[in-house]
Short mmCIF file of C-alpha atoms and ligand atoms in Angstrom, two decimals:
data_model
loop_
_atom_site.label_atom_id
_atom_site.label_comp_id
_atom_site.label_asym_id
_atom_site.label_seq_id
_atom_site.Cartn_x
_atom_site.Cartn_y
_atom_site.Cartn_z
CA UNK A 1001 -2.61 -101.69 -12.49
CA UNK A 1002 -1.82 -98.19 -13.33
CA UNK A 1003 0.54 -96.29 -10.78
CA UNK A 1004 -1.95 -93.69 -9.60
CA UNK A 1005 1.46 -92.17 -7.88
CA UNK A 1006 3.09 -91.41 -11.26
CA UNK A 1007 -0.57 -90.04 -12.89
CA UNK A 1008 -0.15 -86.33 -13.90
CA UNK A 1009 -3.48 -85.71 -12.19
CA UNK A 1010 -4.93 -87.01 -8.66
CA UNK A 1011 -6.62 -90.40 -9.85
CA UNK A 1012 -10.05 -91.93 -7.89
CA UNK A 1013 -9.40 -95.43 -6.63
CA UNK A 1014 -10.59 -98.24 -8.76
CA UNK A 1015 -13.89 -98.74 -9.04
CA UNK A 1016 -15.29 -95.68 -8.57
CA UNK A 1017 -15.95 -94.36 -11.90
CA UNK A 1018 -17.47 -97.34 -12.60
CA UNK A 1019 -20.41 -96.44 -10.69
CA UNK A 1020 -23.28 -94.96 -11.75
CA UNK A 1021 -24.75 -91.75 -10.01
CA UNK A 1022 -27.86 -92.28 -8.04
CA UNK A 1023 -30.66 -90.87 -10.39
CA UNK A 1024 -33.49 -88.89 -7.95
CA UNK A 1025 -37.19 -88.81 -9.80
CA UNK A 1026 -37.64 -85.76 -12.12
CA UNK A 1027 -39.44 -83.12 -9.89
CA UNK A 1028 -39.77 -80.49 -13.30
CA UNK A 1029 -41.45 -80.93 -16.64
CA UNK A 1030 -40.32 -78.77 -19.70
CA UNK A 1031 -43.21 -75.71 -20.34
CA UNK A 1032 -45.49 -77.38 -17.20
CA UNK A 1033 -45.50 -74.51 -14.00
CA UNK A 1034 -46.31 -76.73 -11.21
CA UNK A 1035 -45.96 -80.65 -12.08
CA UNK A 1036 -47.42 -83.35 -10.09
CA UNK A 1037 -44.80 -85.18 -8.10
CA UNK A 1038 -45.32 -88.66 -8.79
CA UNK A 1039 -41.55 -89.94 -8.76
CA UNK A 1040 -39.80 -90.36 -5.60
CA UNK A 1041 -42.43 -92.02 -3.71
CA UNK A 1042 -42.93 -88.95 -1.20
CA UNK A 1043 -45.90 -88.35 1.50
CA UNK A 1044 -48.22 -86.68 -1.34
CA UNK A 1045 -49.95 -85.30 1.75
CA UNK A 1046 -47.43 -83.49 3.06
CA UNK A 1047 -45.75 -83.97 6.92
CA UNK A 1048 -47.59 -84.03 10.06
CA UNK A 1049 -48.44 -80.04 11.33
CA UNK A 1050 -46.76 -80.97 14.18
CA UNK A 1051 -43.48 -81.52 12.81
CA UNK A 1052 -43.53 -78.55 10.80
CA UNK A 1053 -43.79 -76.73 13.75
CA UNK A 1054 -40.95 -78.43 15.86
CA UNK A 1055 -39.17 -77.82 12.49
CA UNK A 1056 -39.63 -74.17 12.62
CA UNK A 1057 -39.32 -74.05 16.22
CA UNK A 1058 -35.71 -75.37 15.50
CA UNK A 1059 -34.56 -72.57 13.72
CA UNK A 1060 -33.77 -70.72 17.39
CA UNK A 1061 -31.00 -73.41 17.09
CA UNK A 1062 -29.24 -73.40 14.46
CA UNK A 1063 -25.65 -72.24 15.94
CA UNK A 1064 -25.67 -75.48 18.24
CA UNK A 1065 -24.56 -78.51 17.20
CA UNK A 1066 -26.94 -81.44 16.96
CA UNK A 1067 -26.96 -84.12 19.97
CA UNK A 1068 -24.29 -86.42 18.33
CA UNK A 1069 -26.28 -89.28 19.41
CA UNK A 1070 -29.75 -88.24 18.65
CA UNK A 1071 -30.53 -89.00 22.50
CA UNK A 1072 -33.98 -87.35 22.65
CA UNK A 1073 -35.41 -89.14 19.06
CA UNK A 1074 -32.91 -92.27 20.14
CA UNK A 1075 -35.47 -92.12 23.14
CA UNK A 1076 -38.95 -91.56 21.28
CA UNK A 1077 -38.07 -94.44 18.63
CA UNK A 1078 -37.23 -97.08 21.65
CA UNK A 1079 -40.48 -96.51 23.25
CA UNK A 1080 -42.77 -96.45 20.53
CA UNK A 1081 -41.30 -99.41 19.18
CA UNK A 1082 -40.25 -101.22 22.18
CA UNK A 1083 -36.70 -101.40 21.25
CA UNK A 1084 -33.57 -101.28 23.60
CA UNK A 1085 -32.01 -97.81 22.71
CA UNK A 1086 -28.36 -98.96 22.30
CA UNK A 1087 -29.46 -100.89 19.43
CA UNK A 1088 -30.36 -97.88 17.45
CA UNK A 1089 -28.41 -95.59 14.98
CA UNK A 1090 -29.78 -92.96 13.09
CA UNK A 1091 -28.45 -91.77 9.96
CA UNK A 1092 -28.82 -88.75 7.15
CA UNK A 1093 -31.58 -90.73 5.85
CA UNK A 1094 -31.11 -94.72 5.83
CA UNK A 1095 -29.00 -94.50 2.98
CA UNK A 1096 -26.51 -93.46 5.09
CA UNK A 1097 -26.73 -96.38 7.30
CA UNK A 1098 -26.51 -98.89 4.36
CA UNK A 1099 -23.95 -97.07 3.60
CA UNK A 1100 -22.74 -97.09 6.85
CA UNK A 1101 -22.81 -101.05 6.94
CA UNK A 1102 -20.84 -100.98 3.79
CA UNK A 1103 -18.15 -99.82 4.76
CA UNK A 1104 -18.13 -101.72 8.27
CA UNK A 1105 -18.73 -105.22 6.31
CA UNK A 1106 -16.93 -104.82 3.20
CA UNK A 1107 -13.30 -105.40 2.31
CA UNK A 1108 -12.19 -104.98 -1.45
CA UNK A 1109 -13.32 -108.37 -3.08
CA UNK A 1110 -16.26 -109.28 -0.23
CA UNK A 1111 -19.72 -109.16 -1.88
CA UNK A 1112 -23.07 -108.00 -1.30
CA UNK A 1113 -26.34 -110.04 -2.45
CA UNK A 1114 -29.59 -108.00 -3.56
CA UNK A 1115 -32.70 -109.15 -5.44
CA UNK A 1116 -32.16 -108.35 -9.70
CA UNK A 1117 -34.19 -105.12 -9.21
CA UNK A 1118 -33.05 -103.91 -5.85
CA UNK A 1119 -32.87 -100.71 -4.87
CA UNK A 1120 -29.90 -98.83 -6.34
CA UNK A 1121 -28.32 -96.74 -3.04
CA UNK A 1122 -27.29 -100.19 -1.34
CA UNK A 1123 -24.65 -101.00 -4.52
CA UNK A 1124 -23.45 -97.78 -4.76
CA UNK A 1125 -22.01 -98.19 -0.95
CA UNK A 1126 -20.61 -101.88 -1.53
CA UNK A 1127 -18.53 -100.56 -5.46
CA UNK A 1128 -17.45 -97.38 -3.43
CA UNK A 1129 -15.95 -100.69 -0.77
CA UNK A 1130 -14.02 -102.10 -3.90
CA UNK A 1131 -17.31 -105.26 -2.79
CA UNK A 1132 -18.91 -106.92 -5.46
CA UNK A 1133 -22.82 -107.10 -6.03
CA UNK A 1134 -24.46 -110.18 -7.24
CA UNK A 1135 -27.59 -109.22 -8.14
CA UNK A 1136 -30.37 -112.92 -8.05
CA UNK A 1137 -32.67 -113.28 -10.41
CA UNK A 1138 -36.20 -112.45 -8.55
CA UNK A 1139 -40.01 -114.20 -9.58
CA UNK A 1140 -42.73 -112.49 -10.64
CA UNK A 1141 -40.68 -109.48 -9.50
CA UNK A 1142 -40.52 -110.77 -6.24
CA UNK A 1143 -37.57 -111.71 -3.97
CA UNK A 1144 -36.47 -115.77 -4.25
CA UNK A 1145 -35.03 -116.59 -1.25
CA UNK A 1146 -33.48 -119.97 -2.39
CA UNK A 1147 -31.50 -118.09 -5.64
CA UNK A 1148 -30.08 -115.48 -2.79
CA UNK A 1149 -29.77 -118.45 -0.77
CA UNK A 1150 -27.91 -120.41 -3.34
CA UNK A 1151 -25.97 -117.18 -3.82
CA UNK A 1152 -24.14 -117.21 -0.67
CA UNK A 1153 -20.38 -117.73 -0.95
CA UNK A 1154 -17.52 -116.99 2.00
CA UNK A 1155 -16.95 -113.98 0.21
CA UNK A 1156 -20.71 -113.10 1.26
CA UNK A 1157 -20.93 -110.24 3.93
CA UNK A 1158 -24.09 -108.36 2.87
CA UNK A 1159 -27.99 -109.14 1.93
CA UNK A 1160 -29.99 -106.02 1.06
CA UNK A 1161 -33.59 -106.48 1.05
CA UNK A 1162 -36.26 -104.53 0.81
CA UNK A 1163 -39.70 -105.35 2.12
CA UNK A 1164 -41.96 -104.01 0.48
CA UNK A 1165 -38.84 -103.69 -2.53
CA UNK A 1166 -38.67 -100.38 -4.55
CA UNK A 1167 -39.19 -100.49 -7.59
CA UNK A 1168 -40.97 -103.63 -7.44
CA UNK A 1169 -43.85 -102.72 -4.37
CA UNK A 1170 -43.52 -106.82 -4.06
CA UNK A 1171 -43.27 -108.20 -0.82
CA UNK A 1172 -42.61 -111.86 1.13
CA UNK A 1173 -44.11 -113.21 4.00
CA UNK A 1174 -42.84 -113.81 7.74
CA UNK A 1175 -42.26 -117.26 6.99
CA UNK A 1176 -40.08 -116.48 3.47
CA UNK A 1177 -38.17 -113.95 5.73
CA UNK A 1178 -37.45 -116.15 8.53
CA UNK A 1179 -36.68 -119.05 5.89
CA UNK A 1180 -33.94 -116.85 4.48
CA UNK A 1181 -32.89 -115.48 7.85
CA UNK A 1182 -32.22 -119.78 9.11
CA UNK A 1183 -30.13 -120.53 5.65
CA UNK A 1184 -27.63 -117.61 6.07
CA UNK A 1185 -24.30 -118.27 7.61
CA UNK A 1186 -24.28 -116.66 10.53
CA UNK A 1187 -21.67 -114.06 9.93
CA UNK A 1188 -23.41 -112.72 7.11
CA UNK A 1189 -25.47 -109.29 7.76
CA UNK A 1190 -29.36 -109.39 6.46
CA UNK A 1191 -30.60 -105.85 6.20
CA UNK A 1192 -34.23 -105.80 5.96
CA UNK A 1193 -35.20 -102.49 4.67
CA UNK A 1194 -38.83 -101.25 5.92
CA UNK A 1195 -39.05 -97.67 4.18
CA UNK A 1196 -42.23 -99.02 2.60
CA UNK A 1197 -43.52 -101.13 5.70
CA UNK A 1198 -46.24 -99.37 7.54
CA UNK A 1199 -48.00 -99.45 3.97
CA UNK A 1200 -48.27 -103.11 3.82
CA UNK A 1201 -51.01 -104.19 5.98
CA UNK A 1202 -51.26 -107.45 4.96
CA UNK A 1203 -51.61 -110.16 7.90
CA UNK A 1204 -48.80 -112.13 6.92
CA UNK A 1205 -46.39 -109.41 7.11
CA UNK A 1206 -43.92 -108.54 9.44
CA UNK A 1207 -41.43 -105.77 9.72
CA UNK A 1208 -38.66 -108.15 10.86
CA UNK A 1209 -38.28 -106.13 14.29
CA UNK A 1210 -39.42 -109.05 16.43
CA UNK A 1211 -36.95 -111.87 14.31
CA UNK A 1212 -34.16 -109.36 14.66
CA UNK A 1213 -34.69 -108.50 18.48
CA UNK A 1214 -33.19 -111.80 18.99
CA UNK A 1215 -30.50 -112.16 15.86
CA UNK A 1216 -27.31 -111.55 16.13
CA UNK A 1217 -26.46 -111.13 12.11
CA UNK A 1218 -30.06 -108.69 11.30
CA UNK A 1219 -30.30 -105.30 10.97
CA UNK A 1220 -34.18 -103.86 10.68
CA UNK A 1221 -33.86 -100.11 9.11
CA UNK A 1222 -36.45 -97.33 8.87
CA UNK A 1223 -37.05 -93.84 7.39
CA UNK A 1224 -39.16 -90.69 8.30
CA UNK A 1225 -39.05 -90.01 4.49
CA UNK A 1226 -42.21 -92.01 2.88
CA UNK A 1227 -45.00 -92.58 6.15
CA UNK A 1228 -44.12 -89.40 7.84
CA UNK A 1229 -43.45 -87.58 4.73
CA UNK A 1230 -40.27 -85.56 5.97
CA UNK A 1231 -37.74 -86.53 2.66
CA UNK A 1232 -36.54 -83.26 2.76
CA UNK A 1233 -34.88 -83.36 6.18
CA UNK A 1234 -32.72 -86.72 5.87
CA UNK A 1235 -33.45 -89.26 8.69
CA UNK A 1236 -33.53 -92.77 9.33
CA UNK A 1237 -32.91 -95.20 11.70
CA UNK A 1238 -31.40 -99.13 11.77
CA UNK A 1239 -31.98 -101.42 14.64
CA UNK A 1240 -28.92 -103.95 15.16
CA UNK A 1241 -27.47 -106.27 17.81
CA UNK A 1242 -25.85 -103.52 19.99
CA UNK A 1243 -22.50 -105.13 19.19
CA UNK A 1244 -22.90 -103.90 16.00
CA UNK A 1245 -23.90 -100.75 16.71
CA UNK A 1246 -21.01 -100.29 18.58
CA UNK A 1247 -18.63 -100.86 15.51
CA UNK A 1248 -20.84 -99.04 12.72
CA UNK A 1249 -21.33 -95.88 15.55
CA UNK A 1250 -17.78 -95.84 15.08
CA UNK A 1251 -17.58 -94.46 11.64
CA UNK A 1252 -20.62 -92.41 12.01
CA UNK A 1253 -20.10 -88.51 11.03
CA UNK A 1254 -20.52 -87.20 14.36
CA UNK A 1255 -23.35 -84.84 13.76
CA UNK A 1256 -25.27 -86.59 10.72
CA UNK A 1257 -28.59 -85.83 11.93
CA UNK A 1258 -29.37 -82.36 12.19
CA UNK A 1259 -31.49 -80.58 14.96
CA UNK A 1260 -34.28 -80.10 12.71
CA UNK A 1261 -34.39 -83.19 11.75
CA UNK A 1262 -34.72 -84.68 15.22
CA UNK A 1263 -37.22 -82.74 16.33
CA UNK A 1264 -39.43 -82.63 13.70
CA UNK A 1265 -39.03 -86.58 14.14
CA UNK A 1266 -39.82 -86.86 17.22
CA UNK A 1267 -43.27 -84.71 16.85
CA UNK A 1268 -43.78 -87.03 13.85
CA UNK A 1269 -43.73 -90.17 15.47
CA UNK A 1270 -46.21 -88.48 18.06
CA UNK A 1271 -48.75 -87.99 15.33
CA UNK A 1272 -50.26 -91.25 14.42
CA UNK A 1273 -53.46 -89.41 13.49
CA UNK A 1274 -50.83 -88.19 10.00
CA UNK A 1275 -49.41 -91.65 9.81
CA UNK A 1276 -52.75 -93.49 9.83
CA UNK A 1277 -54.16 -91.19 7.23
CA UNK A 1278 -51.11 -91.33 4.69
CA UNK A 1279 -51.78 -95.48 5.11
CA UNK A 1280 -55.79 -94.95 4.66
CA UNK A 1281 -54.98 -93.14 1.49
CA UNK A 1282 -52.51 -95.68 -0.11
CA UNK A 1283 -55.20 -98.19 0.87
CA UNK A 1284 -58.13 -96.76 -0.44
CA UNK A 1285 -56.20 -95.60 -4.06
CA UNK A 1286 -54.00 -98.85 -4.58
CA UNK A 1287 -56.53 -101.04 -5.59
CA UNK A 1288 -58.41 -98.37 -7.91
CA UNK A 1289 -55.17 -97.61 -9.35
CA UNK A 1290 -54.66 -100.89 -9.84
CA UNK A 1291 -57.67 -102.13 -11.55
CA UNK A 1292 -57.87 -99.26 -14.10
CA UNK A 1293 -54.66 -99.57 -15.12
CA UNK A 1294 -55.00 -102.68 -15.70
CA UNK A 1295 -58.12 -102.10 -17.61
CA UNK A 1296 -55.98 -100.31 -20.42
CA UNK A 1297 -53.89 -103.74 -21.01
CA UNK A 1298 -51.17 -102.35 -18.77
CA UNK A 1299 -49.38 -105.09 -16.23
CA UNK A 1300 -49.78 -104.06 -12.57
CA UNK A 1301 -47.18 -105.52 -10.48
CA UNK A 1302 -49.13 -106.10 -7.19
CA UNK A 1303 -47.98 -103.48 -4.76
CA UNK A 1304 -48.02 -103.63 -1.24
CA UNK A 1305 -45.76 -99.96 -1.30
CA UNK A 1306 -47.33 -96.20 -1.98
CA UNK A 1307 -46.94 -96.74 -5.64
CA UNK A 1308 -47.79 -99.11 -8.40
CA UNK A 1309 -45.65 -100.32 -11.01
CA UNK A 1310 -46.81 -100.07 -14.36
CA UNK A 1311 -45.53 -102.48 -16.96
CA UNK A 1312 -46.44 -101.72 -20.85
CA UNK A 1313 -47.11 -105.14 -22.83
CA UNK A 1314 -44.54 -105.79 -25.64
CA UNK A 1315 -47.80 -106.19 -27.92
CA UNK A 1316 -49.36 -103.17 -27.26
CA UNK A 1317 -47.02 -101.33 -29.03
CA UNK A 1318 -46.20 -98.73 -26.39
CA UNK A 1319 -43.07 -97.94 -24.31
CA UNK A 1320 -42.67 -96.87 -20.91
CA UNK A 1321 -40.30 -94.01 -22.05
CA UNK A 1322 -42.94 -92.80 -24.57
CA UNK A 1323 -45.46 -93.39 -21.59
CA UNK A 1324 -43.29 -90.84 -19.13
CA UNK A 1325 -42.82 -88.38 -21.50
CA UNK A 1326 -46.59 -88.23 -22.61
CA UNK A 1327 -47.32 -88.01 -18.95
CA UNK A 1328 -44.86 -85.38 -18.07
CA UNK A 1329 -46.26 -83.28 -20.93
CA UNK A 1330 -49.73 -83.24 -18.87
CA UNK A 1331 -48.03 -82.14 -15.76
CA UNK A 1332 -47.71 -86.00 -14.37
CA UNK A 1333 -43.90 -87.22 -12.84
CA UNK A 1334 -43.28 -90.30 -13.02
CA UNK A 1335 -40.08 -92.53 -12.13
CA UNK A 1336 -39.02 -94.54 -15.69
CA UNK A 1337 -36.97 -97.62 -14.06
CA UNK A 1338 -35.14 -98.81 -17.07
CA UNK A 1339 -31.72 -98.57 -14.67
CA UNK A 1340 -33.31 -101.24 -12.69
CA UNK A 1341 -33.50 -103.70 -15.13
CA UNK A 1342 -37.26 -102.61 -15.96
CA UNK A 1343 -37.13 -101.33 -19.37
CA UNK A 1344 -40.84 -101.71 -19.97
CA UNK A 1345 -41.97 -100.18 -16.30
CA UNK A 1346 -42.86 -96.93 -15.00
CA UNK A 1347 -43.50 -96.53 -11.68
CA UNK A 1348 -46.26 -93.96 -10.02
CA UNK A 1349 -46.24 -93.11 -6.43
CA UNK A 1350 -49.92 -93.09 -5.30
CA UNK A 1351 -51.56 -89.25 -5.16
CA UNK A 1352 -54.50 -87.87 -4.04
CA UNK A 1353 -57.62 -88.65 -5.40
CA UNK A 1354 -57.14 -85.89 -8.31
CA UNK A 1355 -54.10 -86.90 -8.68
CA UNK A 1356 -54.41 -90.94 -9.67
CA UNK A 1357 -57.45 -89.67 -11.67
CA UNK A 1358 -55.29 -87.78 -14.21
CA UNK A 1359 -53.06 -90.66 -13.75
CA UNK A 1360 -55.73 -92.78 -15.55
CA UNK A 1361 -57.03 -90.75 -18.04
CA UNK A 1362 -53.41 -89.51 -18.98
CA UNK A 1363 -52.52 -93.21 -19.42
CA UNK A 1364 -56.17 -94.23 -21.53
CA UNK A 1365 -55.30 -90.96 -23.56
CA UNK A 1366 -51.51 -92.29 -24.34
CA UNK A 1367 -52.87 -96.10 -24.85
CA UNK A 1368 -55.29 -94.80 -27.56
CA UNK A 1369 -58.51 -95.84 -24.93
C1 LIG B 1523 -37.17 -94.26 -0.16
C2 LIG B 1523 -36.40 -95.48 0.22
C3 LIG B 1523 -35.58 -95.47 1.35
C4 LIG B 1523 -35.47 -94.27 2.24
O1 LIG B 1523 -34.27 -93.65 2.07
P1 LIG B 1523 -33.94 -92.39 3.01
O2 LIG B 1523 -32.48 -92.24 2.80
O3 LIG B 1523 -34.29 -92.79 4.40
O4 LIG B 1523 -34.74 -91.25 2.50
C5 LIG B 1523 -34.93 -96.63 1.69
N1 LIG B 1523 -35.05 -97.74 0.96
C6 LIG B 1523 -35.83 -97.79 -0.12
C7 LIG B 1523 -35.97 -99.07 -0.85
C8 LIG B 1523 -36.51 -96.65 -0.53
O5 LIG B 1523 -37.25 -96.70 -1.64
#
C-alpha cells in the first residue's frame, strides 16, 4: 500500500483509476454537417409536444429549487403504474440510482454479478465502492441464469440485469426471471433494469413490477430517456421495498431531479398517444432491419430493444470498426461495442424509415453487395 498521506500530490483512492470512463455514442462525423444519430439508442422521433411544452413552461422557474422529493411526478408514476409512492425514487437518470444502490450495498471487497456484456454504468458504481464485478458468461448473448446463479458467493450484494440487455437487445422470460429471483439468497439485491421494456411486446415478458411488488430483495428501475425520448433532461425512477428506499433516499443529492425534468415527465407519461407510436415504429422497422441485414451475411442478434445488433462474420472478411467508420463517412452513427466484449458488433438504434434504409444500403455498399 502506498501512504497516500506522504504522496507529494492529493492521490484518488484505490481503484479508481482503474476504471474506465463511460464512453457516450459519437453524435459527430468528421466533414458530415448533420449526422444521423444512430448511437445512444435515443427516441429518433423526438419527445412528446406535450413535454416540450411543460419543459418550456418551466423556465418561469428556474430560481426555485426542485421538489426534493419529486412529489408531483412521485404521484403521476404511482398511479399510472399502480405502485405505492413510498416505494419510488427518482434519480438524474437511472444511472444515478444504480449508482445510488452501489454505494448503499457495497463495502470494499463485496461484489456485484452482471451478465459478460452488461451494461457498462452499473460497474463503474460498484469499482468507484472498492466492489468487485464478476461478469458470467451469457448464451447466445443472452442472460444464463444458472452461471449468475452459480456465481453467487457471501460476498454477493448486487445482480444487475437488464431486460431487454444493452448491447445485446436479448431478453428472458417471466419464468427465467422468477427462476433467478427463487435461487438468490435473500439478502442479495436483483435490479431488473427496464430502460428497454415497453419495446418488448412479447407475451412472455414481464417488466418484473408485479414479482417485485411483493419482494423484499428487487428493485424494478425505469427511464424517461429511450420510450419518452427525454435523454437530454436526466430522469429515472427505481421501485423498491420501501425499506429500502428509506436507506438509498438517504444518500440521495437532495435536488437530483430538476424542475424541468419533472414536469416535462409528468406531461410525458400523460401522452401515451407518443409512447405508443415510438413502440409502433420499433415494431414495424425491427424485423425489416433485421432480415436485410441479415441478407448481407451479417449476424442479427434477435432484439427485443430499439436497436439491432449487428455482428460481422469472421469469414466475411469485414470488421465492425471498418463497418462504423464506412458508415459514419455516409452520415450514419453507430455505437462500435468492442468495450463490451463485442469486438465483431456494431450496434444501430432503429430510425425512421429513411433512416434504416440508408442503414441497409450503407451496409450492402461496405459488404461489397
Ligand atoms: C439507456 C439505458 C439506461 C437509461 O439510463 P438513464 O440514466 O436513465 O438515461 C439504463 N439502462 C440501460 C441498459 C440503458 O441502455
Amino acid at each position: 500500500m502506498t501512504d497516500r498521506f506522504a504522496a507529494p500530490r492529493p492521490v484518488p483512492k484505490p481503484g479508481i483509476l482503474d476504471i474506465a470512463p463511460y464512453k457516450p455514442g459519437k453524435a459527430a462525423a468528421e466533414g458530415v454537417a448533420s449526422p444521423i444519430k444512430l448511437s445512444a439508442n435515443e427516441n429518433i422521433l423526438g419527445c412528446s409536444d406535450e413535454a416540450r411544452a411543460a419543459y418550456a413552461e418551466a423556465a418561469g422557474k428556474l430560481n426555485l429549487y426542485p421538489a426534493g422529493r419529486a412529489d408531483i411526478l412521485r404521484a403521476a408514476v404511482a398511479e399510472k403504474y399502480n405502485l405505492e409512492p413510498e416505494r419510488l425514487l427518482f434519480g438524474c437518470g437511472s444511472d444515478e440510482i444504480f449508482q445510488l444502490l452501489n454505494q448503499t450495498f457495497l463495502e470494499p471487497g463485496d461484489n456485484m454479478i452482471q451478465g459478460a456484456h452488461g451494461f457498462a454504468a452499473y460497474a463503474i458504481g460498484t469499482h468507484a465502492c472498492g466492489g468487485v464485478v464478476k461478469y458470467v458468461p451469457e448464451k447466445n448473448f443472452t442472460i444464463d441464469v444458472d452461471a449468475m446463479l452459480e456465481a453467487v458467493d457471501e460476498r454477493t450484494r448486487l445482480i444487475f440485469l437488464a431486460n431487454p440487455a444493452n448491447p445485446t437487445g436479448t431478453w428472458i422470460d417471466a419464468d427465467e426471471v422468477r427462476r433467478l429471483h427463487e435461487g438468490l439468497p435473500p439478502s442479495v439485491v436483483l435490479v431488473l433494469d427496464g430502460a428497454y421494456a415497453e419495446f418488448n411486446t412479447d407475451p412472455r415478458f414481464e417488466d418484473g413490477l408485479g414479482l417485485a411488488r411483493n419482494a423484499h430483495n428487487i428493485v424494478v428501475t425505469r427511464t424517461f430517456s429511450k420510450i419518452h425520448g427525454l435523454a437530454a433532461l436526466r430522469v429515472g425512477w427505481g421501485y423498491m421495498p420501501a425499506e429500502m428506499a428509506d436507506a438509498v433516499d438517504r444518500i440521495r443529492l437532495p435536488f437530483n431531479v430538476n424542475i424541468p425534468a419533472q414536469l416535462a415527465a409528468v406531461a410525458a407519461l400523460k401522452d401515451e398517444a407518443f409512447a405508443a407510436r415510438s413502440v409502433a415504429l420499433v415494431e414495424q422497422w425491427r424485423p425489416w432491419l433485421t432480415q436485410q441485414i441479415n441478407g448481407l451475411g451479417l449476424d442479427v442478434v434477435p432484439s427485443a430493444a430499439n436497436f439491432v445488433l449487428v455482428g460481422f462474420p469472421e469469414v466475411s472478411g469485414k470488421t465492425a470498426v471498418e463497418a462504423e467508420g464506412f458508415l459514419a463517412t455516409k452520415g450514419l452513427l453507430t455505437r462500435g461495442v468492442g468495450n463490451y466484449g463485442l469486438v465483431n458488433h456494431l450496434r444501430i438504434t432503429i430510425g425512421l424509415e429513411e433512416h434504416n434504409r440508408a442503414v441497409v444500403e450503407g451496409l450492402a455498399e461496405f459488404m461489397g453487395k
